[in-house]
Structure formats: structure tokens, C-alpha cells
mmCIF file of C-alpha atoms and ligand atoms in Angstrom:
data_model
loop_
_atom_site.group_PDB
_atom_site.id
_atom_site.type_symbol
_atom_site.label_atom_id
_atom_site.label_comp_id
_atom_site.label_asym_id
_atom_site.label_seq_id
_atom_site.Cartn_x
_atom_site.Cartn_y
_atom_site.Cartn_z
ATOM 1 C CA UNK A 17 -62.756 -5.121 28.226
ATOM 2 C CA UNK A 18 -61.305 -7.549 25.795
ATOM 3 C CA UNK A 19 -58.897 -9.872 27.055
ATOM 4 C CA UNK A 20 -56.767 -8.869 23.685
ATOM 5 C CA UNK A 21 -57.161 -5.215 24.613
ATOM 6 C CA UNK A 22 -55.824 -5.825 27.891
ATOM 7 C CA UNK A 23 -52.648 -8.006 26.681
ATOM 8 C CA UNK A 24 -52.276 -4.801 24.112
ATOM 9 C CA UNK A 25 -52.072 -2.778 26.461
ATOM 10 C CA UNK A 26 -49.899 -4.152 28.808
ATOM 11 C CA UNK A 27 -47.423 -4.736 25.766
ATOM 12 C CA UNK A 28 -47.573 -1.357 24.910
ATOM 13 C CA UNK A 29 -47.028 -0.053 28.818
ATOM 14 C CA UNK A 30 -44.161 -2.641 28.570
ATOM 15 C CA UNK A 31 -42.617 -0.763 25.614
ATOM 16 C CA UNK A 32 -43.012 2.891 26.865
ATOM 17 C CA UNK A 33 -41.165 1.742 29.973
ATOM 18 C CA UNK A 34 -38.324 0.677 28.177
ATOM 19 C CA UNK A 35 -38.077 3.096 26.031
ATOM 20 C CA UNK A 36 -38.524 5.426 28.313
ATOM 21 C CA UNK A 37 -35.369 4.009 29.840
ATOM 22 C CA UNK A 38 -33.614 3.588 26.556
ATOM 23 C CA UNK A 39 -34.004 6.962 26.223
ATOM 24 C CA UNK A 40 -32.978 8.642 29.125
ATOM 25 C CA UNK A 41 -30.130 6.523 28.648
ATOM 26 C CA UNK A 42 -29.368 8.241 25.249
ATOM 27 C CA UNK A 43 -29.941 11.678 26.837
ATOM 28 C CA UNK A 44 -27.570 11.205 29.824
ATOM 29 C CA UNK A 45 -24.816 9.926 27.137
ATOM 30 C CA UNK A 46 -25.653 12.709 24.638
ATOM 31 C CA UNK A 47 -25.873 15.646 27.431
ATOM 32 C CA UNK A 48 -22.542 14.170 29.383
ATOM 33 C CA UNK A 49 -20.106 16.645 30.256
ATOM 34 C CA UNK A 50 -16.409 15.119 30.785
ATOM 35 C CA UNK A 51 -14.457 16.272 33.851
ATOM 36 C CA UNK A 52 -11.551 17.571 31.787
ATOM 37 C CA UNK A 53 -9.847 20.553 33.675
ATOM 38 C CA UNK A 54 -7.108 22.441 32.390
ATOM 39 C CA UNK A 55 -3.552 21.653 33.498
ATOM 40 C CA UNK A 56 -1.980 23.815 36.364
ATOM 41 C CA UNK A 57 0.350 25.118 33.267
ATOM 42 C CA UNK A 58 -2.423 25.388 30.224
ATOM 43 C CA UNK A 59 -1.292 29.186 29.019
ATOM 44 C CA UNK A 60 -4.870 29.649 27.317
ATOM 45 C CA UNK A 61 -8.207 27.330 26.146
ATOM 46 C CA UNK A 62 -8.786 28.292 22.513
ATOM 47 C CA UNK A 63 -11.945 26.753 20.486
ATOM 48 C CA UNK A 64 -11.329 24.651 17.855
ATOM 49 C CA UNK A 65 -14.136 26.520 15.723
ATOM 50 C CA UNK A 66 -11.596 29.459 15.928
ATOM 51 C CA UNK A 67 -10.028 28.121 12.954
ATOM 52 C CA UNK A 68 -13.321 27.312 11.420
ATOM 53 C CA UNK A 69 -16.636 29.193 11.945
ATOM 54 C CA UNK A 70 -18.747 26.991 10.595
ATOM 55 C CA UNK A 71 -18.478 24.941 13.835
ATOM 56 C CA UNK A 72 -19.272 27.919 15.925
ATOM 57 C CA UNK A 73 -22.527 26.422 18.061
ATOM 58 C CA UNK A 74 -21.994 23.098 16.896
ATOM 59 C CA UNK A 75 -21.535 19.875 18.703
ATOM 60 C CA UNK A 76 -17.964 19.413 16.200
ATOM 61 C CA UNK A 77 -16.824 22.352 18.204
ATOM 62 C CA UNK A 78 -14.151 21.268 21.087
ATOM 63 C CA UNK A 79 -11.566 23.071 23.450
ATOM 64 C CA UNK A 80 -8.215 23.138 22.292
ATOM 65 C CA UNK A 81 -5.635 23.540 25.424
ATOM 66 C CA UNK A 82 -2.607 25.829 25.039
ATOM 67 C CA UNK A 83 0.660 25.436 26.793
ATOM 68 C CA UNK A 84 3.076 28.024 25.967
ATOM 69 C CA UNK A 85 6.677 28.212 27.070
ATOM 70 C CA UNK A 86 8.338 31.275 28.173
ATOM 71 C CA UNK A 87 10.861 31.084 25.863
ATOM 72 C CA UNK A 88 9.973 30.974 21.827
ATOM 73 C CA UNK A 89 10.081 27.847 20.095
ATOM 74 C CA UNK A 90 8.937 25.332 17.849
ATOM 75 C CA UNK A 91 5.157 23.831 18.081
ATOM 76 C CA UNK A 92 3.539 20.762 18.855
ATOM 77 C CA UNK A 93 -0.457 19.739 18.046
ATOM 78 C CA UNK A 94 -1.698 16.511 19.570
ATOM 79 C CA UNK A 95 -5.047 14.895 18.691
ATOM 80 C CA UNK A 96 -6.684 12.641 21.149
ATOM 81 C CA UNK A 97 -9.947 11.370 20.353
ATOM 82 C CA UNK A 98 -10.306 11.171 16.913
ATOM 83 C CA UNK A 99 -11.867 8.011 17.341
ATOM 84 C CA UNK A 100 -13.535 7.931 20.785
ATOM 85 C CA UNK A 101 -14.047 3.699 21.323
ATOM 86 C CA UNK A 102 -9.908 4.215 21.358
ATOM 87 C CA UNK A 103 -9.894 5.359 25.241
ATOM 88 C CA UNK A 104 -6.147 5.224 25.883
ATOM 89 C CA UNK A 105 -5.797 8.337 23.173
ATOM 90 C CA UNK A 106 -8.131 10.363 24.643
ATOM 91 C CA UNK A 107 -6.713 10.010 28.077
ATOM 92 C CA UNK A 108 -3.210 10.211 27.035
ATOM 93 C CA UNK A 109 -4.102 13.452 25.853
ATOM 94 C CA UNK A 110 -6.024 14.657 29.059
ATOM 95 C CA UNK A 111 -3.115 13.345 31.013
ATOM 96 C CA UNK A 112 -0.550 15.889 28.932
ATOM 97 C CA UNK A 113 -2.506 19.042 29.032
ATOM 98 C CA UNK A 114 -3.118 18.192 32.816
ATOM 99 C CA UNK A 115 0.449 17.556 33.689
ATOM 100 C CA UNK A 116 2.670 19.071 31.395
ATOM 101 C CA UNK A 117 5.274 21.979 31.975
ATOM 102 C CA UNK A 118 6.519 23.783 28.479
ATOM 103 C CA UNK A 119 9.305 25.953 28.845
ATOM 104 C CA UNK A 120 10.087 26.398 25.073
ATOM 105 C CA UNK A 121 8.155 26.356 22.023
ATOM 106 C CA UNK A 122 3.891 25.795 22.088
ATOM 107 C CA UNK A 123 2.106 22.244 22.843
ATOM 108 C CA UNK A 124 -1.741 22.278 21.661
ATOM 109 C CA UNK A 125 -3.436 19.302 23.028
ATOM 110 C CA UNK A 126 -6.911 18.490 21.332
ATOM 111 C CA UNK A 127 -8.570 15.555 23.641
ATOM 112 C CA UNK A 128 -11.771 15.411 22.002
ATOM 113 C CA UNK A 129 -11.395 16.018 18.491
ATOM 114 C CA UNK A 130 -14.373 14.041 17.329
ATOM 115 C CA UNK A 131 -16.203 15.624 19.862
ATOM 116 C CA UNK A 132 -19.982 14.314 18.605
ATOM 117 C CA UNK A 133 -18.457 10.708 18.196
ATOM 118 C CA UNK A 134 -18.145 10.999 22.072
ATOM 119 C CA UNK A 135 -21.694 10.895 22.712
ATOM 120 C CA UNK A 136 -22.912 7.474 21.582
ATOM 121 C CA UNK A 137 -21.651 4.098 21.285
ATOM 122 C CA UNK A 138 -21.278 1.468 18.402
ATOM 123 C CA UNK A 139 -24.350 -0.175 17.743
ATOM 124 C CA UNK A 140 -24.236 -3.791 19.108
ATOM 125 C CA UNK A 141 -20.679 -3.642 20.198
ATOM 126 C CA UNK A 142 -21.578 -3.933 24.029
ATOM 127 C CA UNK A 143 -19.104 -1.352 24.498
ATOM 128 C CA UNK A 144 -19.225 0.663 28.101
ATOM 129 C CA UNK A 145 -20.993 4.294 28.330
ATOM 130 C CA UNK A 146 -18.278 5.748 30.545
ATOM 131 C CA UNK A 147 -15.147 5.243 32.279
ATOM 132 C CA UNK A 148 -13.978 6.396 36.097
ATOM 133 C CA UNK A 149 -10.736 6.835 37.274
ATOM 134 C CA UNK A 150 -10.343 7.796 41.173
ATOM 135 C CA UNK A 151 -7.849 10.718 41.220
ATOM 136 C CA UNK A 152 -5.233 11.011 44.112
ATOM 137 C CA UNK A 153 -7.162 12.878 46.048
ATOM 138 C CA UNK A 154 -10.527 10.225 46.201
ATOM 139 C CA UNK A 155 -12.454 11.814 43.951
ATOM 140 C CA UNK A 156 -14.001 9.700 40.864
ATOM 141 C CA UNK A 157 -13.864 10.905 37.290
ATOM 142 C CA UNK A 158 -16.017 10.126 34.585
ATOM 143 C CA UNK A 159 -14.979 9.850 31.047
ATOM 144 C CA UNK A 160 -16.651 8.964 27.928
ATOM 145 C CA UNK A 161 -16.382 6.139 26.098
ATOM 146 C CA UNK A 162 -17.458 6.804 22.421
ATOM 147 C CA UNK A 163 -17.659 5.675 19.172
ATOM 148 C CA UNK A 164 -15.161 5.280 16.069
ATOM 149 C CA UNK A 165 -17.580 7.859 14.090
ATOM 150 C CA UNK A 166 -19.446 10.956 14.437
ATOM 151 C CA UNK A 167 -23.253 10.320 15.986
ATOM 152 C CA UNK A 168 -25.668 9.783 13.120
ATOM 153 C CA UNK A 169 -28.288 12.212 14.783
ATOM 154 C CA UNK A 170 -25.521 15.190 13.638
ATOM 155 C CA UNK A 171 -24.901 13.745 10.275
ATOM 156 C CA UNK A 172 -27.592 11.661 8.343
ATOM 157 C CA UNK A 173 -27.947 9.733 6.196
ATOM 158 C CA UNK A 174 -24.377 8.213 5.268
ATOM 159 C CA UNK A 175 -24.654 7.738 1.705
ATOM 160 C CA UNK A 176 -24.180 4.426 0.116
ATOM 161 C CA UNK A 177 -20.609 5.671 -0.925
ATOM 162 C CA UNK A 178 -18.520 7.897 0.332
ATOM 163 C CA UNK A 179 -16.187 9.575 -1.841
ATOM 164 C CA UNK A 180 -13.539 11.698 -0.272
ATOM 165 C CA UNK A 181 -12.888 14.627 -1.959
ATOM 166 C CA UNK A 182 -9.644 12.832 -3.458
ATOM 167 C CA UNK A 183 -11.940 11.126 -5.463
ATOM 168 C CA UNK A 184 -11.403 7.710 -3.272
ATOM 169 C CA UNK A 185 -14.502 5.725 -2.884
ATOM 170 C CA UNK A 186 -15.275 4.019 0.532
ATOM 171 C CA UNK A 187 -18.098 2.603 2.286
ATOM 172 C CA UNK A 188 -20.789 5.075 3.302
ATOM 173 C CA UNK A 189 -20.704 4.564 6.978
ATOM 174 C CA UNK A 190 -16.982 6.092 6.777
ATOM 175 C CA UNK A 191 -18.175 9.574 5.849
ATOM 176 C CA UNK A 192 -18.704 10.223 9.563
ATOM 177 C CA UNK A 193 -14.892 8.771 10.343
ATOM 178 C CA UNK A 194 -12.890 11.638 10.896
ATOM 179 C CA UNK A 195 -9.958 9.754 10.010
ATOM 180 C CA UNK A 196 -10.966 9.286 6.700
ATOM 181 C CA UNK A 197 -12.270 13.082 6.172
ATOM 182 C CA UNK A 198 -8.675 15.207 5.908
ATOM 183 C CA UNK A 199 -8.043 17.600 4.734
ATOM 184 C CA UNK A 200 -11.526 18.471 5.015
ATOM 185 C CA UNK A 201 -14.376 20.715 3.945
ATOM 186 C CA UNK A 202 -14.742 24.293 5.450
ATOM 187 C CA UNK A 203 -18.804 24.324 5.061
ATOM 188 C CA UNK A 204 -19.154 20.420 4.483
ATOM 189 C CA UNK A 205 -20.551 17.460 6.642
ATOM 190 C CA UNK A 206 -19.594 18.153 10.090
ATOM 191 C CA UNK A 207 -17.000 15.395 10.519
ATOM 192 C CA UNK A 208 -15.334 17.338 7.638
ATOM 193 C CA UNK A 209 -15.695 21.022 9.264
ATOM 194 C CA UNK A 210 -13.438 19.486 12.147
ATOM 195 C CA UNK A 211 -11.261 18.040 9.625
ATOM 196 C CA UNK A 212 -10.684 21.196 7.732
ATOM 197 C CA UNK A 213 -10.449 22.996 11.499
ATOM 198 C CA UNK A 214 -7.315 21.135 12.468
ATOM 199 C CA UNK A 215 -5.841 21.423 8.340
ATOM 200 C CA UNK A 216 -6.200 25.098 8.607
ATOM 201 C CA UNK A 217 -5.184 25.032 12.429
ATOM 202 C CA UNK A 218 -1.902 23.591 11.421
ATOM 203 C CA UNK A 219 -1.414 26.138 8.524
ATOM 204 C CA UNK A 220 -3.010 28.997 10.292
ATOM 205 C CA UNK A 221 -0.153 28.472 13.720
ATOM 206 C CA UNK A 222 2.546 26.774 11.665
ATOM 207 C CA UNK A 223 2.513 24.363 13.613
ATOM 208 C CA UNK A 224 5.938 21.741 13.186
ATOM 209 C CA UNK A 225 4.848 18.437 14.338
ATOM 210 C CA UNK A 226 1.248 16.859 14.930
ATOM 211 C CA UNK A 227 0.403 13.274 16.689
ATOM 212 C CA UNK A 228 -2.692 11.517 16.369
ATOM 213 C CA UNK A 229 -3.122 9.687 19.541
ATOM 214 C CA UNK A 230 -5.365 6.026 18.176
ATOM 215 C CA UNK A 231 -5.280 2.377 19.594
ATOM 216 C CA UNK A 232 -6.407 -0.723 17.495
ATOM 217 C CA UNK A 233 -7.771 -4.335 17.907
ATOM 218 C CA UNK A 234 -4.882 -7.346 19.672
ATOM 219 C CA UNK A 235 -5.709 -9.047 16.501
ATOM 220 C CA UNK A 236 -5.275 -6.019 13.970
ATOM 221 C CA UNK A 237 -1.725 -6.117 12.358
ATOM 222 C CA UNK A 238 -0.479 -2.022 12.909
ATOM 223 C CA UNK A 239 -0.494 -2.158 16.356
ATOM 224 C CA UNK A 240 1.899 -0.941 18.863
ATOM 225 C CA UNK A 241 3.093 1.096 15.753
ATOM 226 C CA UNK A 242 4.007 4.436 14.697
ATOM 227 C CA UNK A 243 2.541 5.587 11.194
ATOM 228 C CA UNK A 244 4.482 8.643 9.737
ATOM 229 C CA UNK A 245 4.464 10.901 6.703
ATOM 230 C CA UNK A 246 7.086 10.074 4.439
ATOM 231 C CA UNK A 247 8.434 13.840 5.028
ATOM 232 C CA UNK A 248 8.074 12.966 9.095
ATOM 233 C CA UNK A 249 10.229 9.371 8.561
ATOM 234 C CA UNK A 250 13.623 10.706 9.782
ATOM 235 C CA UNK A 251 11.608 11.866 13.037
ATOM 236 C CA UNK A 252 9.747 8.986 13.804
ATOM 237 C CA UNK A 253 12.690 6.439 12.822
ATOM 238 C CA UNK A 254 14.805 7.802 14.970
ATOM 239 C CA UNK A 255 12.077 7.765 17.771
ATOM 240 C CA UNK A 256 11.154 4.596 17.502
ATOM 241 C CA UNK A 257 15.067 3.608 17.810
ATOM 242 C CA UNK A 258 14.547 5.690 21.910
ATOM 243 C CA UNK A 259 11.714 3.814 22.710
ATOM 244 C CA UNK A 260 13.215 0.468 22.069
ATOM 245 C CA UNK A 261 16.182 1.163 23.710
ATOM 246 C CA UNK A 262 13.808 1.766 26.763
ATOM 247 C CA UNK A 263 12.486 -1.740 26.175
ATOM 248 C CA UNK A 264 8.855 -0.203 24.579
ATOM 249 C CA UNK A 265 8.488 -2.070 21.559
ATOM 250 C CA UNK A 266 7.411 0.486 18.838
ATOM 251 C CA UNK A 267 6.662 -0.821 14.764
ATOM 252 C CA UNK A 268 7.242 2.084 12.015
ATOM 253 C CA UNK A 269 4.715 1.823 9.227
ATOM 254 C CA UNK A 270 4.704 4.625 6.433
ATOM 255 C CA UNK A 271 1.603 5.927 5.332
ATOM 256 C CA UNK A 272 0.224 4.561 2.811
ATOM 257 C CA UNK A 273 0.719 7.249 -0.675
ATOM 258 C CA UNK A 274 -2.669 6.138 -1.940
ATOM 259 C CA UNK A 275 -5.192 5.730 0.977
ATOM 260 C CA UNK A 276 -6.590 9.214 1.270
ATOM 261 C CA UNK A 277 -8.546 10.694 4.607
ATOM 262 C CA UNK A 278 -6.512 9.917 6.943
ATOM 263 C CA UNK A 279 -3.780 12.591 9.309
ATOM 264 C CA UNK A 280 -0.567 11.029 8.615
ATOM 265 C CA UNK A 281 -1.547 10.823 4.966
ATOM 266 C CA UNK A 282 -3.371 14.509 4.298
ATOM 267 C CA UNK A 283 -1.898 17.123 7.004
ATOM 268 C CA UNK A 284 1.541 15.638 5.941
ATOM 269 C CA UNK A 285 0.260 16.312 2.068
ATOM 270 C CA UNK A 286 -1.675 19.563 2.885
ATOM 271 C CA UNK A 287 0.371 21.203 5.509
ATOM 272 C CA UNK A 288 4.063 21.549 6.377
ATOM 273 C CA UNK A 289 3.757 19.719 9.828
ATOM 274 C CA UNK A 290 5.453 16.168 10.472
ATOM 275 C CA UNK A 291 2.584 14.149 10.756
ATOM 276 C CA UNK A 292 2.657 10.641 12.809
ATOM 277 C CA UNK A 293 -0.287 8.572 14.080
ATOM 278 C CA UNK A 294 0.143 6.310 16.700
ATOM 279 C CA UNK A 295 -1.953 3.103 17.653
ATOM 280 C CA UNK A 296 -1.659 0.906 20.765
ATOM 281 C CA UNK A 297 -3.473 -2.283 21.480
ATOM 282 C CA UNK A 298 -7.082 -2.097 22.983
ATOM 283 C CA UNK A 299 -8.911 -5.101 23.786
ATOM 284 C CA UNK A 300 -12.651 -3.439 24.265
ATOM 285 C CA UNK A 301 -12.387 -2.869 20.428
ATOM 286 C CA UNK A 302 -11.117 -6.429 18.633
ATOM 287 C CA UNK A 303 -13.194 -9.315 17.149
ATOM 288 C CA UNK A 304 -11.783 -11.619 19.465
ATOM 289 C CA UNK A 305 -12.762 -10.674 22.730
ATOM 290 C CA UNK A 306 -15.147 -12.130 24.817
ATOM 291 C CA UNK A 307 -17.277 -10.304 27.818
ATOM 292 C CA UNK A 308 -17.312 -6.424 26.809
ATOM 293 C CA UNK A 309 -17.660 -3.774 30.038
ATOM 294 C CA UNK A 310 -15.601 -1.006 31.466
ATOM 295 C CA UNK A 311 -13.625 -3.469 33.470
ATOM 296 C CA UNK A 312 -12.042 -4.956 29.850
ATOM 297 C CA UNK A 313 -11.241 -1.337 28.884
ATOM 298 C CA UNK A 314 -9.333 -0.648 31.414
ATOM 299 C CA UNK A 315 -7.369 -3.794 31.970
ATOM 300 C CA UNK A 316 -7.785 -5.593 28.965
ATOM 301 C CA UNK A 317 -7.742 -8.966 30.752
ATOM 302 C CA UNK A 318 -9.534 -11.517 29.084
ATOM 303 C CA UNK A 319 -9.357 -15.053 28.499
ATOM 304 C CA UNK A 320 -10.323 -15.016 25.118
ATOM 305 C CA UNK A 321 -7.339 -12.764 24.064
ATOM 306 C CA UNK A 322 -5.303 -15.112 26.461
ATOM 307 C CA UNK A 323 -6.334 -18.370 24.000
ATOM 308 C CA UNK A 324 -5.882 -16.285 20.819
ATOM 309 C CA UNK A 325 -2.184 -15.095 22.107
ATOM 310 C CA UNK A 326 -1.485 -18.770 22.754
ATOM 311 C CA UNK A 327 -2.427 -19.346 19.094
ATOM 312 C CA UNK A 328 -0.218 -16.442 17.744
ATOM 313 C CA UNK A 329 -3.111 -14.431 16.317
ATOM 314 C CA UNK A 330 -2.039 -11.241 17.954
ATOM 315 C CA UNK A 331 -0.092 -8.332 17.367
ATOM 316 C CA UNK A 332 0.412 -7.043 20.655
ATOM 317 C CA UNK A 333 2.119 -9.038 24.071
ATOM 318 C CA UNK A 334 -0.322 -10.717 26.028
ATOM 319 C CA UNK A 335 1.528 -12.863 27.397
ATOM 320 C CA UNK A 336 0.443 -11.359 31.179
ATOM 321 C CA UNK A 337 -3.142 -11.887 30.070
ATOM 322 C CA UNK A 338 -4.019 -8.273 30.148
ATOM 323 C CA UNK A 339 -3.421 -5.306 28.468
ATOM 324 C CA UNK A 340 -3.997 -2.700 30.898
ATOM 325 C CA UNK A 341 -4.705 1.034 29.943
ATOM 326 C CA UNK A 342 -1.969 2.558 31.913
ATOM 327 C CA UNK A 343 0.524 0.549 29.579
ATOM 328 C CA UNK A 344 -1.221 1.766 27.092
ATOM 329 C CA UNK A 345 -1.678 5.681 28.201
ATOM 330 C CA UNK A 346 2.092 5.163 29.049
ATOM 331 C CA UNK A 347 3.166 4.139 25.717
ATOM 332 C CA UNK A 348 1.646 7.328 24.198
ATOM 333 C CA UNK A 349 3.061 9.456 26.571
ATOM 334 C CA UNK A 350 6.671 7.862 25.993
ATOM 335 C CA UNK A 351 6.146 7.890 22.275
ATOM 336 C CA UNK A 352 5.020 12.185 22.597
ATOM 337 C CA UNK A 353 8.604 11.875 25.020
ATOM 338 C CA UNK A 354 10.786 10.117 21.939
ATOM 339 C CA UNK A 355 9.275 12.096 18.904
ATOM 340 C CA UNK A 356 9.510 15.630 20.730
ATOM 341 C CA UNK A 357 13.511 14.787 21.204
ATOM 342 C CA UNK A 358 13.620 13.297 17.815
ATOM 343 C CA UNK A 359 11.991 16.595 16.571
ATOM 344 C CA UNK A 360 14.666 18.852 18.658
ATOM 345 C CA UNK A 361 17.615 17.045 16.870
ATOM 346 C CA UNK A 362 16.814 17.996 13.448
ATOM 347 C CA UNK A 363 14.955 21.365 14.097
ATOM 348 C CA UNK A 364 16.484 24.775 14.010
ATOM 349 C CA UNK A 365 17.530 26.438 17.014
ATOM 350 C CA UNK A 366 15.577 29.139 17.216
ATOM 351 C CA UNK A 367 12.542 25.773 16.967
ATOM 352 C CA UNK A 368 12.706 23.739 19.807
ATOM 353 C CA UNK A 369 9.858 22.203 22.335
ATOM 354 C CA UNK A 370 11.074 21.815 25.609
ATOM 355 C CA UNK A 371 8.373 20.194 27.918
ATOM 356 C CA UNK A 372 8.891 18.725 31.121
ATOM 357 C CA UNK A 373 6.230 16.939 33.896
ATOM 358 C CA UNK A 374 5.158 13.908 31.227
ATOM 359 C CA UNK A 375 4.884 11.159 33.352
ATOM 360 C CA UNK A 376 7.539 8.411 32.103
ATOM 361 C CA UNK A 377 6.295 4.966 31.044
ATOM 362 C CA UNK A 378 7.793 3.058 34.283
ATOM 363 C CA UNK A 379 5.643 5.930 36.297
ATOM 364 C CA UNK A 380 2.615 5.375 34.614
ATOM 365 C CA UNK A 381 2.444 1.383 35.090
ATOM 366 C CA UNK A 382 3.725 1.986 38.666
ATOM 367 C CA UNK A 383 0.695 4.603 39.691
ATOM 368 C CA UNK A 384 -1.741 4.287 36.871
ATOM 369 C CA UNK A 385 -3.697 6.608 35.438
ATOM 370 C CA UNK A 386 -6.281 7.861 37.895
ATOM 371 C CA UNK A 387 -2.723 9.485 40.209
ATOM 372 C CA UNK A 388 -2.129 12.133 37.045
ATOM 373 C CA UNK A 389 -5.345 13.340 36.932
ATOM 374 C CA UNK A 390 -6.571 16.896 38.783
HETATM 375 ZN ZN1 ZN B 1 -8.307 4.846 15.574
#
């Protein structure tokens, strides 16, 4: 045989081996099951295609966890998830359905909204596959770490624009952003099935007050912020005002009239719930990091960020050099804390949500996240 046949061939063995790998490494992600169990108190586990068939046997389908107080009340959704390279969401969500007591009014907690965007990663971002937490009693558990948009082998191709059915134009790749998809499309793409799920969720339930659970690049300028509907204002104002007063520095940003797609902006607009969004500071996601792996999502310490503090070019306090992601599950939790008794002061009576067992922000720096987990 040639000596050219026998350098082809090795070349091509060569390639089959890695892709075999590649691959298997695709199927793993795309076939992972999370270990999300629901909380001792979790009333009922609805499906989010429920309030929108056209999801039924889709990948855009997800669990929605009910916990449902003895006595009647007022109602609270939370979305974590929405975009799944934003860990601290998703977890602060898990955390609440796992640990949370209601004793008035309904909490629906949503951890993987954009369920498909869960199983692959950002092209080129070096971003980790999973994330482990050891639980309190030894055991490890494995969470995804996603991607900020729905996974192109469930909705392809993105067209060159996408135009959101407000007529706003953006760039194609943002058709699979759920975040940019509200109020959605009952039969559309299937980042806009969820969408119009949750819209019709919210209508369908009545449900009072909604929080989208996001975090956002050191460098990016809404960070450690609260973004509220213009109708939810008095709510998150006088939230924010709590959570400073506990020494948890929390921005207030309204939502922009004119940039369409997005939860504070469209279930504010389409529904009758108080929408707020929250972001918190995660340094697996920003331009200015340096070495990417699991170890940077969860404590976010990194000299690059350290420099780039130094130089004032952040938005968030790194002034410890890390950013770890109990402070930032914590400040979620608090913030769920402040705008539930924010929402209790101006609702009616007969409207409250009483919900006890959220671990406090002091508790979750002191025993981090892996001690609230089943
Ligand atoms: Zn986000």
C-alpha cells in the first residue's frame, strides 16, 4: 500500500476517534437528566405544556413545582433558567421549591424554563458541561450548565433577522432567546411555545407577581439590579429599600417601554402580574475573564476580574476577588424574601403569600449551597 493511503488513513482513524468522542460528549449533555427533586412541601408537579399543548412531547416542555398554602391567598410564579449559562438563577430556584414552606397564597417555581437551552453550551465560550454540589448528607449533585439560547438542533436555522412579533427587528441568533420571545406564539418556534406557556400560565392562574431569576457579566452595567414593570415599580422600590437596609446592595432599573421580548417588558404588558427580573453578577459569563471551568462558576475568583475591579470596569464588588455563587444564590433568595413582603403591603387581604423556610442571605454565605439541597 501507498505510503499516502496509509497517512489517509490514519488521519481519517484519527478523526472518527474524536468524533466519536465529541459525540458521545454531545449525547451525554443532550440525554442529562438533572437531580432536581421536589421539595418536602411541593403540593403538586404540573407540566408546563399544560398551559400549552403544543409542547406536549417536546424538549420545551418542563416541570413546574407547586407549593400551595393551606390557607387561600395571593400567587407567586418564579422563572429560573431562562437563560441556562446564568447558573445562580437556576439554582436559586431549585433551592426554593426544595426548601420552601407556604402557608398562604400559591408559589410556582419554574427552574428550567428554557429547558432545551440546558442541553448544550455556547460555542467557543469554554464554558463547563455541569456543575456538582455535595448535599449535607455526602451525596454529589449534578447540574447543568447551559446556554443563553435554545439548542439549534430544536430550532434551525435562525434567520438572518429576527423580528418579534412587535414588529422589533433583532439579530437572528436571538430568535432562540427566550428572553426576547414574550409574549409568545402558541404554535410558533419552540422558544416561543414556552414563551406563550408562561403568558397564558400567568393569565390562565391569575397569577399576582412573577420573578425572572437572571445573572449578567462583572463588566455589564445592570447588574446586581432589579428590572420592574412600570405597573410593578411601587413593589420593587420598596424592596429594594429592605434589601439595602440588610446591607445587599440592590440597583432598580425600569424596563425599558420600547425593547420588546423580554418578561419584565411583555407579561407586565400582556398580563396583570407584577413583573420584575433580577440579575446578579456571574463571572463564567463576562468578556473579561480569564481561565473558564466549573471552578470559576462557582466561586467566581479570578485574577483577571481582580485587575479589571482595580481599574473600575465593574459593576459588581470584587473587591474579595471572588464572586462566589452562594452570594449570588443568596441574593436571589433575599430579593424573592423583600419583593414577597413588598407584595403583602399593598395587596388585598384576602391576597397574601406567606412562605417561610427560604434560607436568609447570611445563611446561605455561611453554609453554601450544596447544605439546602435534598
Ligand atoms: Zn439572563
Amino acid at each position: 500500500m501507498k505510503k499516502s493511503y496509509i497517512s489517509g488513513l490514519c488521519l481519517l482513524l484519527c478523526a472518527a476517534v474524536i468524533g466519536a468522542i465529541a459525540g458521545k460528549s454531545f449525547y451525554d449533555k443532550r440525554h442529562f437528566v438533572e437531580d432536581i427533586f421536589p421539595g418536602d412541601h411541593v403540593t403538586e408537579v404540573m407540566m408546563l405544556s399544560e398551559f400549552n399543548p403544543n409542547l406536549e412531547g417536546t424538549i420545551g416542555d418542563t416541570e413546574i413545582y407547586v407549593l400551595k398554602g393551606e390557607a387561600e391567598g395571593g400567587s407567586l410564579l418564579v422563572l429560573g433558567g431562562t437563560h441556562p449559562n446564568e447558573p445562580a438563577g437556576h439554582m436559586a430556584a431549585i433551592l426554593l421549591e426544595e426548601n420552601a414552606l407556604v402557608t398562604a397564597g400559591t408559589v410556582y417555581v419554574i427552574p428550567s424554563i428554557n429547558h432545551s437551552a440546558f442541553t448544550h453550551n455556547d460555542a467557543l465560550e469554554g464554558s463547563p458541561q455541569y456543575l456538582h454540589f455535595t448535599n449535607q448528607s455526602g451525596e454529589v449533585r449534578t447540574f447543568h450548565y447551559g446556554s443563553r439560547a435554545t439548542n439549534p438542533i430544536d430550532q434551525w436555522p435562525d434567520p438572518n433577522i429576527y423580528t418579534h412579533t412587535s414588529g422589533q427587528g433583532l439579530s437572528g441568533s436571538e430568535t432562540r432567546n427566550l428572553n426576547r420571545c414574550y409574549p409568545g406564539i402558541a404554535d410558533g418556534t419552540i422558544t416561543e411555545r414556552v414563551a406563550y406557556a408562561v403568558t397564558n400560565m400567568i393569565n390562565t392562574l391569575g397569577i399576582d407577581m412573577e420573578i425572572d431569576l437572571h445573572e449578567s457579566s462583572p463588566e455589564y452595567a445592570v447588574n446586581n439590579a432589579t428590572v420592574a414593570h412600570e405597573r410593578a415599580m411601587a413593589i420593587a422600590a420598596d424592596g429594594v429599600l429592605d434589601l439595602e437596609l440588610s446591607d445587599i446592595s440592590m440597583s432598580l432599573e425600569p424596563s425599558p417601554v420600547s425593547l420588546h421580548g423580554l418578561t419584565h417588558r411583555e407579561l407586565g404588558d400582556f398580563t396583570n402580574t407584577y413583573a420584575l427580573l433580577m440579575e446578579t453578577g456571574n463571572p463564567s459569563q463576562g468578556r473579561l475573564r480569564g481561565y473558564t471551568d466549573e471552578a470559576l462558576a462557582l466561586t467566581g475568583a479570578d485574577p483577571c476580574y481582580v485587575i479589571n475591579y482595580d481599574l473600575g470596569l465593574l459593576y459588581v464588588d470584587y473587591s474579595s476577588g471572588d464572586f462566589p455563587i452562594e452570594l449570588r444564590v443568596g441574593r436571589h433568595l433575599a430579593g424573592i424574601n423583600a419583593y414577597i413582603d413588598a407584595y403583602n403591603r399593598v395587596a388585598d387581604a384576602n391576597r397574601q403569600i406567606v412562605v417561610e423556610g427560604i434560607p436568609s442571605y447570611d445563611e446561605m454565605l455561611e453554609n453554601k449551597v450544596g447544605y439546602y439541597l435534598k
